[in-house]
Amino acid sequence: MTDTRFDPSQADARWQRAWEEAGTFHADSNSPRPKSYVLEMFPYPSGRIHMGHVRNYTMGDVLARYKKMRGYEVLHPMGWDAFGMPAENAAMEKGVHPGGWTRENIANMKAQLKRIGFALDWSREFATCDPEYYGHEQALFLDLYEAGLVYRKESTVNWDPVDMTVLANEQVIDGKGWRSGAEVEKRKLSQWFLKITDFAEDLLDGLGALENWPDKVKLMQENWIGKSSGLEFSFELSNGESLPVYSTRPDTIFGASFVAVAADHPLAQSAAMNNCDAAKFIEQCKRGGTTAAELETAEKLGFDTGIGAKHPFTGKHLPVFIANFVLMDYGTGAVMGVPGHDQRDFEFATKYGLPIVRVIAASPEAAGEPLSEADTGDGVCVNSGFLDGMSVEAAKAAVNARAESEGWGRGTTVWRLRDWGVSRQRYWGTPIPFIHCDGCGVVPAPKDSLPITLPDDVDFKTPGNPLLRHPTWKHTTCPKCGGAAERETDTLDTFVDSSWYFLRFASQPADKPFDREEVAKWLPVEQYIGGIEHAILHLLYARFWTRALQHIGQLDFAEPFGSLFTQGMVTHETYSRRTDGRTTYFLPAEVDRSGNGAVLRDDGQPVEIGRVIKMSKSKKNTVDPDNIIDTYGADAARWFMLSDSPPERDLPWSEAGIEGCGRFVQRLWRLFGQYDPAAQSEDAQYDKALSRKLHQTIAAVAEDVEALNFNKAVARIYELTTAAEKAQPSAARSEAIAGLMLLSSPMMPHLAEEAWERAGFAKNSGGLIAEANWPEYDPALLVEDEVTIAVQVNGKLRDTEVVAKGTDRAELEAIAVANTKVQAILSGASPKKIIVVPDRLVNIVT
RNA sequence: GCCUCUGUGGCGGAAUUGGUAGACGCGCUCGACUCAAAAUCGAGUUUCUUCGGAAGUGCCGGUUCGACUCCGGCCAGAGGCACCA
């Protein structure tokens, strides 16, 4: 019998074809239905879909299918974040063209996604490496330039002196270039920036209105934007100059024992001119990576310039250091060092023998308490002249007021957020549409010259930017003077590409980036789903870009994503070997983990087992879903992704559960086969219980799916399945079986379609279950009429009692006191207190 | 180092948000069916126990009649830290 087993290898493809032929998931912008835009973060086409993608897109898919069943016109599109470094790496390693490599990957991954049966509107697909896409991006960039939101300035990059190329942070390993192994240097380059700081206040304020964003994401963004108020003031220096510094803790000014400037601060530069030791120290600071993590964990080093700074209150001379932990990008690039109340300053002062003074203490009496580490707690000012006895807050205000009235400083707001550097010295990205002319300077490319496309004939045999050394590409004429000029050879950060792709999904006009009317119909995105790793950068950039477009009058809203859901990552341990100081990673599929350790299947030799971390291409700890679909079918894979783990939490990958999911698919299939509309009830009481279970499940699954609590919805479906299996044939049972088909259809759409058809619904209603309505529930059936209450003595459970729902307090108390186990414990003593929570418990306190 | 999370049986996790800890699933054990296997079905499965109970949600302490849930302090792991996407 063919229908005793569900055969995904037949059914999956069959229904995928049926949906495609019926145009089931085609989003019609002229539909009278209410609209819903469900979007998952589009993937980088790395080559293969991995489990993180499957998890992400399955969640979105369930929601999209559910919304459709609830009567929405759903836009659920897919595309490709197709520019980026891995394509260039592949070009260098395998000699393939980044474009060809990317296109091939897209084709493979699209085929993989199609096998999983996602309810996507493929007619809206595009890749960011399409000239039709990035040409419009160039136009938008020029629009922002005209609005004054784009500028150039010098900024630091990682420079590999052997390969003569700029390295991404990821390519710097232990301060060395990943290919050359050369010690990386910091180098300044003139680069393009977007003025995200113009929107800092607005981006911060906007978080308040994002009710359906996770608090943790809003908090992370808030901290990232980092609004702080403090004092900007100037030290008079012994060389007659003045040095502006910024501090968020002016209340600790009496504890200042040194002043420190960044290595690239003008003062440091001029010190280097007169002093070769200073120059050497600055050179030393240039070594190592540029990341905040590296700077902050590196040993605190300084160089005493010999210059003195005059303390504005005490007149004491403070030594001025050049220090490797001061950032030129934040504040004024110079700080006052207060070792008593800042841990970095404390470490620095300890190392260089500088005074450490307590100026904040829990109470005035504790002024003399020694410090073994920086005290960053609250308290009152001590050892601080006129500030003594003031609270931290009062002292801040008092210092600011004195500085302002005496004219040597002022209270200011400083942001941690820096402008967005978008220049990349790489080939595989959107060319920045500017032209460098010796006579006219930097000139925007005329809009009618867009798209400025990438040349195809590039080579990756030598490191560095192929655009820069291409024989002809950069040569052009100046749009202003007509003279010979050169194109900008930097390309845009790929975060620019992902900052507006969601607008392009609304429609794809040829002559403009997006159609305003279509955007108005679909946007903002109703539900955006993606990895928590994008909590700050991508989401902040997209919010900024949307605001910037609103600012220049191209959009009518500021926030692109109404609701955000950040899923946890699919994680796996890593397998690696180190040879010649380089680490090679291996795929889980290449590794035999059956013994105690792990060995490579190829040579039987052990590999090192690394930590359980997010699946990523660079660490090769990815699992390919194709094998799982081959073995168990798309529905089992989808079900597995939704089961068990709460979606916001990380999911450590294991193969163990998938088999059970495959069994459940068959179990449901057998149950669905028992659908019998003619079945008659024999036991009305029993029927009512099953009917109640069905209606409770309908309500609960809807609620769970809307909250994206898929693991809970899955558990409900299991429970109803078990109840239906155990029930005798009856009308209620058939109703439950039909209900289960509908409830499980967003999660296991192929199985549901097959069962729907077999049960005759497709013929009767003339449609697909994907186009059916979500079942209604009867609110009257949700309420139970009996509840089990806990009987506790001193908070410990002693027994339970079944009572009618809504039994009043007095009666509950009487039942509990009369309970034999309670009587045994009380043994005649009378309780001190009895706490009654109706429908829940009675607690007897002795 | 900084910011944000997470921590519950052998495993993934549930717990109506302060009210019966371990729902549901995986795995395992035993049983039924079978010549046998697979599949399927049934029972059991936190730990200890003198079988009365006792302990138990990363660790230490606190609030409460009652704490996985709230508060304080630690520990461990993950994500992000501006050129991975």
PDB file of N, CA and C in Angstrom, chain A residues 657-689:
ATOM      1  N   GLY A 657      17.922  14.199  17.214  1.00  0.00           N
ATOM      2  CA  GLY A 657      16.481  14.382  17.222  1.00  0.00           C
ATOM      3  C   GLY A 657      15.786  14.228  15.883  1.00  0.00           C
ATOM      4  N   ILE A 658      16.543  14.314  14.805  1.00  0.00           N
ATOM      5  CA  ILE A 658      15.907  14.370  13.485  1.00  0.00           C
ATOM      6  C   ILE A 658      15.160  13.085  13.165  1.00  0.00           C
ATOM      7  N   GLU A 659      15.671  11.970  13.646  1.00  0.00           N
ATOM      8  CA  GLU A 659      15.021  10.696  13.368  1.00  0.00           C
ATOM      9  C   GLU A 659      13.624  10.660  13.991  1.00  0.00           C
ATOM     10  N   GLY A 660      13.535  11.171  15.207  1.00  0.00           N
ATOM     11  CA  GLY A 660      12.240  11.245  15.873  1.00  0.00           C
ATOM     12  C   GLY A 660      11.268  12.109  15.090  1.00  0.00           C
ATOM     13  N   CYS A 661      11.770  13.173  14.478  1.00  0.00           N
ATOM     14  CA  CYS A 661      10.906  14.035  13.670  1.00  0.00           C
ATOM     15  C   CYS A 661      10.412  13.277  12.448  1.00  0.00           C
ATOM     16  N   GLY A 662      11.305  12.491  11.858  1.00  0.00           N
ATOM     17  CA  GLY A 662      10.907  11.685  10.716  1.00  0.00           C
ATOM     18  C   GLY A 662       9.800  10.704  11.109  1.00  0.00           C
ATOM     19  N   ARG A 663       9.928  10.128  12.300  1.00  0.00           N
ATOM     20  CA  ARG A 663       8.890   9.197  12.781  1.00  0.00           C
ATOM     21  C   ARG A 663       7.570   9.921  13.008  1.00  0.00           C
ATOM     22  N   PHE A 664       7.675  11.144  13.527  1.00  0.00           N
ATOM     23  CA  PHE A 664       6.439  11.881  13.812  1.00  0.00           C
ATOM     24  C   PHE A 664       5.679  12.202  12.524  1.00  0.00           C
ATOM     25  N   VAL A 665       6.430  12.507  11.479  1.00  0.00           N
ATOM     26  CA  VAL A 665       5.791  12.766  10.188  1.00  0.00           C
ATOM     27  C   VAL A 665       4.960  11.541   9.779  1.00  0.00           C
ATOM     28  N   GLN A 666       5.533  10.364   9.941  1.00  0.00           N
ATOM     29  CA  GLN A 666       4.804   9.134   9.591  1.00  0.00           C
ATOM     30  C   GLN A 666       3.619   8.893  10.536  1.00  0.00           C
ATOM     31  N   ARG A 667       3.825   9.229  11.777  1.00  0.00           N
ATOM     32  CA  ARG A 667       2.763   9.034  12.771  1.00  0.00           C
ATOM     33  C   ARG A 667       1.561   9.903  12.412  1.00  0.00           C
ATOM     34  N   LEU A 668       1.843  11.148  12.067  1.00  0.00           N
ATOM     35  CA  LEU A 668       0.765  12.045  11.666  1.00  0.00           C
ATOM     36  C   LEU A 668       0.078  11.533  10.406  1.00  0.00           C
ATOM     37  N   TRP A 669       0.895  11.033   9.488  1.00  0.00           N
ATOM     38  CA  TRP A 669       0.361  10.526   8.226  1.00  0.00           C
ATOM     39  C   TRP A 669      -0.634   9.389   8.471  1.00  0.00           C
ATOM     40  N   ARG A 670      -0.278   8.500   9.371  1.00  0.00           N
ATOM     41  CA  ARG A 670      -1.194   7.397   9.714  1.00  0.00           C
ATOM     42  C   ARG A 670      -2.471   7.936  10.342  1.00  0.00           C
ATOM     43  N   LEU A 671      -2.307   8.890  11.237  1.00  0.00           N
ATOM     44  CA  LEU A 671      -3.481   9.470  11.888  1.00  0.00           C
ATOM     45  C   LEU A 671      -4.376  10.179  10.860  1.00  0.00           C
ATOM     46  N   PHE A 672      -3.742  10.941   9.976  1.00  0.00           N
ATOM     47  CA  PHE A 672      -4.510  11.660   8.947  1.00  0.00           C
ATOM     48  C   PHE A 672      -5.297  10.680   8.078  1.00  0.00           C
ATOM     49  N   GLY A 673      -4.728   9.489   7.894  1.00  0.00           N
ATOM     50  CA  GLY A 673      -5.394   8.475   7.081  1.00  0.00           C
ATOM     51  C   GLY A 673      -6.669   7.955   7.723  1.00  0.00           C
ATOM     52  N   GLN A 674      -6.830   8.228   9.010  1.00  0.00           N
ATOM     53  CA  GLN A 674      -8.023   7.740   9.711  1.00  0.00           C
ATOM     54  C   GLN A 674      -9.135   8.772   9.736  1.00  0.00           C
ATOM     55  N   TYR A 675      -8.930   9.831   8.961  1.00  0.00           N
ATOM     56  CA  TYR A 675      -9.990  10.827   8.883  1.00  0.00           C
ATOM     57  C   TYR A 675     -11.231  10.191   8.252  1.00  0.00           C
ATOM     58  N   ASP A 676     -12.364  10.288   8.942  1.00  0.00           N
ATOM     59  CA  ASP A 676     -13.589   9.652   8.452  1.00  0.00           C
ATOM     60  C   ASP A 676     -14.770  10.547   8.776  1.00  0.00           C
ATOM     61  N   PRO A 677     -15.248  11.292   7.783  1.00  0.00           N
ATOM     62  CA  PRO A 677     -16.336  12.242   8.053  1.00  0.00           C
ATOM     63  C   PRO A 677     -17.616  11.554   8.502  1.00  0.00           C
ATOM     64  N   ALA A 678     -17.747  10.254   8.227  1.00  0.00           N
ATOM     65  CA  ALA A 678     -18.986   9.563   8.591  1.00  0.00           C
ATOM     66  C   ALA A 678     -18.958   8.983  10.000  1.00  0.00           C
ATOM     67  N   ALA A 679     -17.829   9.074  10.665  1.00  0.00           N
ATOM     68  CA  ALA A 679     -17.706   8.465  11.999  1.00  0.00           C
ATOM     69  C   ALA A 679     -18.734   9.040  12.970  1.00  0.00           C
ATOM     70  N   GLN A 680     -19.288   8.133  13.781  1.00  0.00           N
ATOM     71  CA  GLN A 680     -20.330   8.557  14.731  1.00  0.00           C
ATOM     72  C   GLN A 680     -19.814   8.470  16.158  1.00  0.00           C
ATOM     73  N   SER A 681     -20.310   9.357  16.985  1.00  0.00           N
ATOM     74  CA  SER A 681     -19.894   9.380  18.384  1.00  0.00           C
ATOM     75  C   SER A 681     -20.581   8.284  19.162  1.00  0.00           C
ATOM     76  N   GLU A 682     -19.867   7.701  20.115  1.00  0.00           N
ATOM     77  CA  GLU A 682     -20.473   6.726  20.998  1.00  0.00           C
ATOM     78  C   GLU A 682     -20.493   7.219  22.430  1.00  0.00           C
ATOM     79  N   ASP A 683     -19.518   8.067  22.745  1.00  0.00           N
ATOM     80  CA  ASP A 683     -19.390   8.521  24.112  1.00  0.00           C
ATOM     81  C   ASP A 683     -19.320  10.051  24.110  1.00  0.00           C
ATOM     82  N   ALA A 684     -20.447  10.673  24.367  1.00  0.00           N
ATOM     83  CA  ALA A 684     -20.542  12.131  24.247  1.00  0.00           C
ATOM     84  C   ALA A 684     -19.586  12.839  25.193  1.00  0.00           C
ATOM     85  N   GLN A 685     -19.408  12.266  26.380  1.00  0.00           N
ATOM     86  CA  GLN A 685     -18.537  12.892  27.379  1.00  0.00           C
ATOM     87  C   GLN A 685     -17.088  12.910  26.887  1.00  0.00           C
ATOM     88  N   TYR A 686     -16.672  11.764  26.370  1.00  0.00           N
ATOM     89  CA  TYR A 686     -15.315  11.614  25.875  1.00  0.00           C
ATOM     90  C   TYR A 686     -15.100  12.552  24.698  1.00  0.00           C
ATOM     91  N   ASP A 687     -16.104  12.609  23.817  1.00  0.00           N
ATOM     92  CA  ASP A 687     -16.060  13.484  22.654  1.00  0.00           C
ATOM     93  C   ASP A 687     -15.835  14.916  23.050  1.00  0.00           C
ATOM     94  N   LYS A 688     -16.512  15.319  24.096  1.00  0.00           N
ATOM     95  CA  LYS A 688     -16.426  16.708  24.499  1.00  0.00           C
ATOM     96  C   LYS A 688     -14.998  17.040  24.949  1.00  0.00           C
ATOM     97  N   ALA A 689     -14.384  16.091  25.634  1.00  0.00           N
ATOM     98  CA  ALA A 689     -13.017  16.318  26.100  1.00  0.00           C
ATOM     99  C   ALA A 689     -12.063  16.495  24.925  1.00  0.00           C
TER     100      ALA A 689
END
